[in-house]
Short mmCIF file of C-alpha atoms and ligand atoms in Angstrom, two decimals:
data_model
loop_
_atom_site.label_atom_id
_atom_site.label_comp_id
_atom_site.label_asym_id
_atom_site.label_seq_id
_atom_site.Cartn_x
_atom_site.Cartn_y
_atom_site.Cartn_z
CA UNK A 1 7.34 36.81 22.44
CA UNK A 2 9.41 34.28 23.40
CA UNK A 3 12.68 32.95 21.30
CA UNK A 4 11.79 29.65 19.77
CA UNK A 5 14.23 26.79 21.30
CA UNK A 6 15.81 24.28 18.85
CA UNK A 7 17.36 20.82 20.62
CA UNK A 8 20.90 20.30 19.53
CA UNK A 9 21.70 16.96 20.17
CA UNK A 10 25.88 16.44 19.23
CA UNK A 11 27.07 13.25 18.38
CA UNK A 12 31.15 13.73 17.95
CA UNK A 13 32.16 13.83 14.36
CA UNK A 14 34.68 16.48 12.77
CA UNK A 15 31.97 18.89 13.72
CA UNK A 16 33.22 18.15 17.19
CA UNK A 17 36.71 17.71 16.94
CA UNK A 18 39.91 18.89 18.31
CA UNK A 19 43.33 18.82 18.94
CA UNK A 20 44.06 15.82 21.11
CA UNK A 21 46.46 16.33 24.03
CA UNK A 22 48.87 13.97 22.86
CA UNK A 23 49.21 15.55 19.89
CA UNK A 24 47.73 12.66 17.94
CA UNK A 25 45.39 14.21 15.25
CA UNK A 26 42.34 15.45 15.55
CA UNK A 27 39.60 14.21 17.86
CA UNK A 28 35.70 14.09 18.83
CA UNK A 29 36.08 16.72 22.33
CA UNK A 30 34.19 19.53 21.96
CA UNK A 31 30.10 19.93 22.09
CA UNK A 32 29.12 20.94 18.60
CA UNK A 33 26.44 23.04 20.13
CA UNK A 34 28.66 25.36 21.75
CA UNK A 35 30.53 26.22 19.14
CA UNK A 36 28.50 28.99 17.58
CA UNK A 37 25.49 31.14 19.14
CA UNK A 38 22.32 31.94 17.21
CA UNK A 39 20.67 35.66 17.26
CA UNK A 40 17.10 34.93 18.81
CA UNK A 41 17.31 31.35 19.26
CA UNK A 42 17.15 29.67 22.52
CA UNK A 43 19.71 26.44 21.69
CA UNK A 44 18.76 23.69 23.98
CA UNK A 45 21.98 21.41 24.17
CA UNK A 46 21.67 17.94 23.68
CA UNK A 47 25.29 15.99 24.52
CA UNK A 48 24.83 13.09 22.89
CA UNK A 49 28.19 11.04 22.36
CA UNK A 50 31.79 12.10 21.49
CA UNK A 51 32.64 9.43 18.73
CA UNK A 52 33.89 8.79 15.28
CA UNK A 53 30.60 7.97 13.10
CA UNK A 54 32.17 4.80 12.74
CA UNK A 55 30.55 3.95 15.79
CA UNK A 56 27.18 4.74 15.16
CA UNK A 57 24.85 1.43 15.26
CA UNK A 58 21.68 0.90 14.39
CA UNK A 59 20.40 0.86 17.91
CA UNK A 60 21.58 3.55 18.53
CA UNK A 61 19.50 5.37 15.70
CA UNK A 62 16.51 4.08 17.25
CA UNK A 63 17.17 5.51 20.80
CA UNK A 64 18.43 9.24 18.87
CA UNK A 65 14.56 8.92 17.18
CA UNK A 66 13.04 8.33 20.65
CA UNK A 67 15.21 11.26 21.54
CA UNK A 68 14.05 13.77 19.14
CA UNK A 69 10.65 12.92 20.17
CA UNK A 70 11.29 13.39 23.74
CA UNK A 71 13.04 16.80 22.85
CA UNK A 72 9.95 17.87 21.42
CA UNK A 73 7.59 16.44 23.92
CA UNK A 74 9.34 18.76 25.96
CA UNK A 75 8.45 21.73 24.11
CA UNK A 76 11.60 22.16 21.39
CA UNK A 77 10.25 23.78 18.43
CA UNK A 78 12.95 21.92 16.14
CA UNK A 79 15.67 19.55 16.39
CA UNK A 80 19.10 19.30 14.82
CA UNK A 81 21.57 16.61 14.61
CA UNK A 82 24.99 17.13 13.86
CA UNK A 83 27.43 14.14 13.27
CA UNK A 84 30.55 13.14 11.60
CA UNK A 85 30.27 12.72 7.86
CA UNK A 86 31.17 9.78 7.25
CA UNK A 87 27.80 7.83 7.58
CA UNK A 88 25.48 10.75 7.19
CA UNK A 89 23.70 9.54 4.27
CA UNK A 90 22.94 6.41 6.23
CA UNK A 91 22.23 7.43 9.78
CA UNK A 92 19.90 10.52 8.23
CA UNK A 93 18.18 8.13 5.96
CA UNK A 94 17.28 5.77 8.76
CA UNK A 95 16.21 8.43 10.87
CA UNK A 96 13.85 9.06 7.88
CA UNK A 97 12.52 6.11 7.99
CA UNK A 98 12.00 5.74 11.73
CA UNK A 99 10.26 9.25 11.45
CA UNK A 100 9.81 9.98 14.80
CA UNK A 101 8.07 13.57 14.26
CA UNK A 102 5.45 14.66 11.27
CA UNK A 103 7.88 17.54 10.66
CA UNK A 104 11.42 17.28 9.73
CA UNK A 105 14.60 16.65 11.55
CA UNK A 106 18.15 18.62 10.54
CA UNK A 107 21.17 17.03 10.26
CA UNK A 108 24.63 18.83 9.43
CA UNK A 109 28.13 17.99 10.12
CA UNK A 110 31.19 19.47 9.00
CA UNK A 111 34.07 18.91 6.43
CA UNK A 112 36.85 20.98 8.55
CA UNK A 113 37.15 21.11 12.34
CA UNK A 114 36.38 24.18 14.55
CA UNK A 115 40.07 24.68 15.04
CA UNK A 116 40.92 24.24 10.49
CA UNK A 117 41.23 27.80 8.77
CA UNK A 118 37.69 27.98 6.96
CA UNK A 119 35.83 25.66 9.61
CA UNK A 120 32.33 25.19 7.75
CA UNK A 121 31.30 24.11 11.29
CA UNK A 122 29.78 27.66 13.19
CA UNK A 123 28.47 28.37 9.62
CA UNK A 124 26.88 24.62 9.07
CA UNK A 125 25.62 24.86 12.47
CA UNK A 126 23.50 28.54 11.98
CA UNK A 127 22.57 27.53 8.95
CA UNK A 128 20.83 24.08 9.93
CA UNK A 129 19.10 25.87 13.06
CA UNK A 130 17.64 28.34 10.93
CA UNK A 131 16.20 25.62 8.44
CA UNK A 132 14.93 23.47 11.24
CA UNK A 133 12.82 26.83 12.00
CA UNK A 134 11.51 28.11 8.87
CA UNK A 135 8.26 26.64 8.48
CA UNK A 136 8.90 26.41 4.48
CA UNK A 137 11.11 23.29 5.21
CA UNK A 138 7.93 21.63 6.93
CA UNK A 139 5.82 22.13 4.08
CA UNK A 140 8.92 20.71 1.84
CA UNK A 141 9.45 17.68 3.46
CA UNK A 142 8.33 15.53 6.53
CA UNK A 143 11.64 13.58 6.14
CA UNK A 144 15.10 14.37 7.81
CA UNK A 145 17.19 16.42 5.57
CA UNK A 146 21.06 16.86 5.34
CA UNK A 147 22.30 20.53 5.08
CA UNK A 148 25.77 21.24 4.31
CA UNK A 149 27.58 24.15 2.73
CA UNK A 150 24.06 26.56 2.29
CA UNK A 151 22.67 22.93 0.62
CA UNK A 152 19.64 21.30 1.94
CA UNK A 153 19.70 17.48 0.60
CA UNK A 154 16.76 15.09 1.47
CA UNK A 155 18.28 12.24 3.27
CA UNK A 156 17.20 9.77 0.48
CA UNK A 157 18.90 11.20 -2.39
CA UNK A 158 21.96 12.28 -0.35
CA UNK A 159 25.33 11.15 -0.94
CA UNK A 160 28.83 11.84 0.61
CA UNK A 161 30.71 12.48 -2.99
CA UNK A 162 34.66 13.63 -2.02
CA UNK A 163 37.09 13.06 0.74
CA UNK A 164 37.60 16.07 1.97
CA UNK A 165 35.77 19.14 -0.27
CA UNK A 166 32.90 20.93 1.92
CA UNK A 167 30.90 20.87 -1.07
CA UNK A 168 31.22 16.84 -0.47
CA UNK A 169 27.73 16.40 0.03
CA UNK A 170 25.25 15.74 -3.40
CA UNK A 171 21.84 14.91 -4.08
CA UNK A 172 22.95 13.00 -6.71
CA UNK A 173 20.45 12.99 -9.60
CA UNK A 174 18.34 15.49 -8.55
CA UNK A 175 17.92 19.37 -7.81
CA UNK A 176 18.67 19.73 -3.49
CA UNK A 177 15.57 20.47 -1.74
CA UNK A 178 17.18 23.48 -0.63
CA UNK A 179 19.22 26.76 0.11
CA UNK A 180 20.17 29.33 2.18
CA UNK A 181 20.65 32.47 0.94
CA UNK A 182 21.04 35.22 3.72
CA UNK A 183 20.18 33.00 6.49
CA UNK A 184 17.09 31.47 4.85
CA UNK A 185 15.82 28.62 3.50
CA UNK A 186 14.77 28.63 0.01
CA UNK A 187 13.10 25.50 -0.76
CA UNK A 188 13.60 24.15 -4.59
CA UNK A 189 11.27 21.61 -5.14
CA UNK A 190 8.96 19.43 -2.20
CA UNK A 191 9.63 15.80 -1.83
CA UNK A 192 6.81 13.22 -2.33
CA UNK A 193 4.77 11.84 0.37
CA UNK A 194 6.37 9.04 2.26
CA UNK A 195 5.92 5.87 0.29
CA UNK A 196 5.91 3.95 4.06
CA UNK A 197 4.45 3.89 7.10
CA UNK A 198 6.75 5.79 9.68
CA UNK A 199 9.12 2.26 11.24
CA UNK A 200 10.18 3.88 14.95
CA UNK A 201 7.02 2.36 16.84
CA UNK A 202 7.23 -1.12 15.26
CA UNK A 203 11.13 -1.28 15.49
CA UNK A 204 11.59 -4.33 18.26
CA UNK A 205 14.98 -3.99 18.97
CA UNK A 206 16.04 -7.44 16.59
CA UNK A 207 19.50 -8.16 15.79
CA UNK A 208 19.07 -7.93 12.35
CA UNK A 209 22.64 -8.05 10.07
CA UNK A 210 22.69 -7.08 6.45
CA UNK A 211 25.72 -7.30 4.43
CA UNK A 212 26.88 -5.42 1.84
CA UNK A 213 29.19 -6.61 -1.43
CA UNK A 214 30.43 -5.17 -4.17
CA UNK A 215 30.19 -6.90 -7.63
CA UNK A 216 33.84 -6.04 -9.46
CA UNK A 217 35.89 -7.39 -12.36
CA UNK A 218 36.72 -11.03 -12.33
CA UNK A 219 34.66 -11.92 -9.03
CA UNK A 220 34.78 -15.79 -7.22
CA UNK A 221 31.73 -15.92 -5.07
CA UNK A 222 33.55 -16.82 -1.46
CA UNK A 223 32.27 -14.02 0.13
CA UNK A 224 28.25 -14.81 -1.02
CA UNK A 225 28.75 -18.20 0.11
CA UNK A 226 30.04 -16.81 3.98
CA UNK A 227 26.73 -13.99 3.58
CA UNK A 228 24.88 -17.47 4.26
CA UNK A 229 27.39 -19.04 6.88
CA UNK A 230 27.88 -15.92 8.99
CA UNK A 231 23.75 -15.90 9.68
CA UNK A 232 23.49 -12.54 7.85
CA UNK A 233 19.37 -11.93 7.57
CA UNK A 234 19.81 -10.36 4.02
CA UNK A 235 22.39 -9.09 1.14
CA UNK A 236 22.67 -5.96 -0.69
CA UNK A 237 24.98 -6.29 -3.75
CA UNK A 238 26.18 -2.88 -5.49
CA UNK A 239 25.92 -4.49 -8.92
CA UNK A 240 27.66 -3.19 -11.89
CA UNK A 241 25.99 -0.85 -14.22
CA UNK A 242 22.64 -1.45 -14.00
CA UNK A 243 23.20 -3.82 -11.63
CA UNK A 244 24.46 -7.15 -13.09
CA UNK A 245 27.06 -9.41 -11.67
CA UNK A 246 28.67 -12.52 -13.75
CA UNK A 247 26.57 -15.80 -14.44
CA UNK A 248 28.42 -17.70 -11.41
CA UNK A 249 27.74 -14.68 -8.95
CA UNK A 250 23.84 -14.93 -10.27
CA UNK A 251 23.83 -18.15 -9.56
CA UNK A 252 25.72 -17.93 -5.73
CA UNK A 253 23.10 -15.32 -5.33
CA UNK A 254 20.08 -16.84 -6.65
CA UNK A 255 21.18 -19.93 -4.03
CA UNK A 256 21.23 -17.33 -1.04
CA UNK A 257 17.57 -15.65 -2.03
CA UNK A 258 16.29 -19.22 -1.80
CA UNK A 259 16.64 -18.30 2.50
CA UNK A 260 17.04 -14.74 2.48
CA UNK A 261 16.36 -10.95 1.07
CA UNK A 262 18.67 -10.59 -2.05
CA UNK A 263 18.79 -6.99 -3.12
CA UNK A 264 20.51 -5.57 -5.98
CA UNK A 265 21.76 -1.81 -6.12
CA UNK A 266 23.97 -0.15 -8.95
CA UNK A 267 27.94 0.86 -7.90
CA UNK A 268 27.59 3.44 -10.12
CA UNK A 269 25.41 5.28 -7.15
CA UNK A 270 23.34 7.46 -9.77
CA UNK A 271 19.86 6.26 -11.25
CA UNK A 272 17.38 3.58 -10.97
CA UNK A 273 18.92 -0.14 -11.83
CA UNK A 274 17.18 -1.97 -14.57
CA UNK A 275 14.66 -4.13 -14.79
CA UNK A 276 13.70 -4.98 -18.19
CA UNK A 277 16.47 -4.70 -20.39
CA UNK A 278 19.48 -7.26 -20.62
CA UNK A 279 19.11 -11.12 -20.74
CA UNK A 280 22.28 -12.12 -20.40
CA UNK A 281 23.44 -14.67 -17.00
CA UNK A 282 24.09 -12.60 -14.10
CA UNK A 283 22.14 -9.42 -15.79
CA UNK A 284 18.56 -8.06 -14.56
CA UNK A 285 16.52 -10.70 -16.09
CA UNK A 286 18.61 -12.96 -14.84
CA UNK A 287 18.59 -11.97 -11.14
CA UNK A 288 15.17 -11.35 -10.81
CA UNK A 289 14.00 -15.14 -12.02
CA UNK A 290 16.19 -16.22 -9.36
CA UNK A 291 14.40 -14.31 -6.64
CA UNK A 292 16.53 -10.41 -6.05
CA UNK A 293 14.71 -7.63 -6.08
CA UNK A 294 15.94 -4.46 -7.48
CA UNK A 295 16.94 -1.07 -4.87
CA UNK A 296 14.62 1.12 -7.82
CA UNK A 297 16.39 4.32 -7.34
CA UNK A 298 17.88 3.23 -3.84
CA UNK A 299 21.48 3.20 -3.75
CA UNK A 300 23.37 -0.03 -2.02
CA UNK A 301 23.85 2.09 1.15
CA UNK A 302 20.09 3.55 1.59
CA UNK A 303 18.43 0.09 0.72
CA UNK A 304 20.77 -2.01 3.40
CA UNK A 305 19.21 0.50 5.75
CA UNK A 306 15.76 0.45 4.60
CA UNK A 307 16.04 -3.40 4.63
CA UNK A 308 17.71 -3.80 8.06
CA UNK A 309 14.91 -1.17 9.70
CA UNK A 310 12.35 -3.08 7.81
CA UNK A 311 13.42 -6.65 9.27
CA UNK A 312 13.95 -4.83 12.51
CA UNK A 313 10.12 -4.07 12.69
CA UNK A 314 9.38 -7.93 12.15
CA UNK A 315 7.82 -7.45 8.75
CA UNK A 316 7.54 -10.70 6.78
CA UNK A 317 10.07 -10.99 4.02
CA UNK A 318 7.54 -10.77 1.26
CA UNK A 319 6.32 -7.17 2.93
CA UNK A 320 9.41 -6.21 3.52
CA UNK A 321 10.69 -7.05 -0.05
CA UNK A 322 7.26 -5.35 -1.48
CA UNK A 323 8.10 -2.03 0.79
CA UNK A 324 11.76 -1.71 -0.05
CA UNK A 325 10.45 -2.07 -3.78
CA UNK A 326 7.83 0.79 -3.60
CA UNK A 327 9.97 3.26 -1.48
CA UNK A 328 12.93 2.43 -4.06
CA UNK A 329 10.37 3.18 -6.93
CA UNK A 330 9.37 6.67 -5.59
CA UNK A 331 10.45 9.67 -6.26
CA UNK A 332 10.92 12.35 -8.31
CA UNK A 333 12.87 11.04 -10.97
N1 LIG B 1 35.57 10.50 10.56
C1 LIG B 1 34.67 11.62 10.80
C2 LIG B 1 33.31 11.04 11.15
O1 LIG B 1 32.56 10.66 10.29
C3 LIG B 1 34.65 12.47 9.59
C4 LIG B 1 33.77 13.69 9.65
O2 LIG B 1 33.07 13.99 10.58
O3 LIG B 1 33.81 14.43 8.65
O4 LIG B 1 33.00 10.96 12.30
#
């Protein structure tokens, strides 16, 4: 019987990192996929890029979906994805969304280098190949999933949570999807069908810019005003609580969703925002009569991805704003 081959396409990240030669910290050098080899697995090695997450665009997501497809196409039985940490929750909830397969799609990463005492790299790196194989993840999910530390997190509910702790990684709200326990996956719970159709084939390529702003103590609405100047196609604002903002900021806002998508998510990054409750200027009430639209369960992050991949496929903004609403009301709590 032959070995079943997983694609492992390596896209820098801490995962990758090393020494540099100068002696300047640690940098993206080394081909995640090399770094640890799997008992009965042919690893197909997939060098992607050798960069910071930072640098990760949106176009780029796009090609990496046409990527896993092609990996597949050419007879992978899974693929895995391993990045730097920092954007995970975004770049593995687009990917979701693009959906380039009917099965899902691994990411991991890694809190401490190859090279750090206690690397959760080689162990990351097993662990996600494994649970990109065992057919119990397929029947879980069709989405991408995020596994870190033994933890498999669907990439909607996924969050980066600490600095520096491998256990950084939370799906906050909710049980994970997953474990490993002795090299296994044990799923938890199954996620809910996909709420949209899959957005890689209708993805044109657009430039499409959506900003993201905080709501804080004692705001001036400067920045909400340039969202408009700078040609941004829509706003995200990570309200406060339930996701309110002061009267003035409601009203700077309520000006912008007059030309474009006005979303608003909750800084607090845990549960659904309101949408019935408080009257007040600036609260719920408030920001829906002037036109925003609430993220649901979405935080700031996931719905300025959903909205950018939605605009990117050319959907009207009422569709779009109707999608983003329905994907941001399921779930499983
Ligand atoms: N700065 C790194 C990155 O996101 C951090 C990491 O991989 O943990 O690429």
């Amino acid at each position: 019987m032959r070995a079943p081959t997983v694609a492992v396409i390596s896209m820098g990240g801490t995962i990758a990192c090393a020494p540099s030669a100068d002696g300047a910290g640690l940098v993206p050098r080394i081909n995640a996929a090399d770094t640890s080899p799997v008992n009965g697995v042919e690893v197909r090695s997939v060098p992607w890029s050798l960069t910071d997450s930072s640098e990760i665009s949106f176009d780029e997501i796009v090609r990496l979906a046409r990527e896993v497809r092609e990996q597949t196409d050419r007879g992978a039985d899974a693929v895995v994805i391993t990045q730097g940490t920092d954007t995970l929750e975004e770049t593995a909830y687009a990917l979701s969304l693009l959906r380039p397969l009917d099965t899902p799609v691994v990411f991991t990463a890694a809190m401490r280098a190859p090279s750090a005492p206690g690397s959760d790299a080689a162990a990351n790196l097993q662990a996600a190949i494994s649970a990109a194989l065992d057919p119990e993840l397929t029947y879980a999910t069709s989405g991408a999933v995020v596994l870190m530390n033994d933890q498999i997190h669907s990439a909607k509910w996924v969050q980066k949570t600490h600095t520096h702790r491998v256990d950084a990684f939370r799906s906050v709200g909710r049980s994970d999807l997953g474990v490993i326990h002795e090299g296994r996956a044990t799923l938890l719970r199954c996620d809910p069908a996909p709420a949209l159709p899959a957005l890689l084939d209708s993805d044109r390529g657009d430039a499409v810019r959506v900003a993201l702003l905080t709501a804080v103590l004692d705001q001036d609405t400067d920045l909400i005003h340039a969202v408009a100047r700078c040609g941004y196609q829509g706003l995200v604002v990570e309200g406060l609580g339930g996701g309110h903002v002061s009267g003035a900021v409601a009203e700077a806002l309520g000006e912008l969703a007059r030309d474009i998508p006005v979303v608003y998510a909750s800084r607090t990054r845990a549960g659904a925002v309101l949408e019935k409750t408080y009257g007040s200027p600036g609260a719920e009430l408030d920001l829906i009569g002037r036109g925003c639209i609430p993220s649901g369960q979405l935080t700031a992050l996931k719905a300025r991805v959903l909205l950018t991949l939605l605009l990117r496929s050319g959907h009207p903004r009422d569709k779009a704003e109707a999608l983003l609403m329905a994907e941001g009301a399921a779930g499983d709590g």
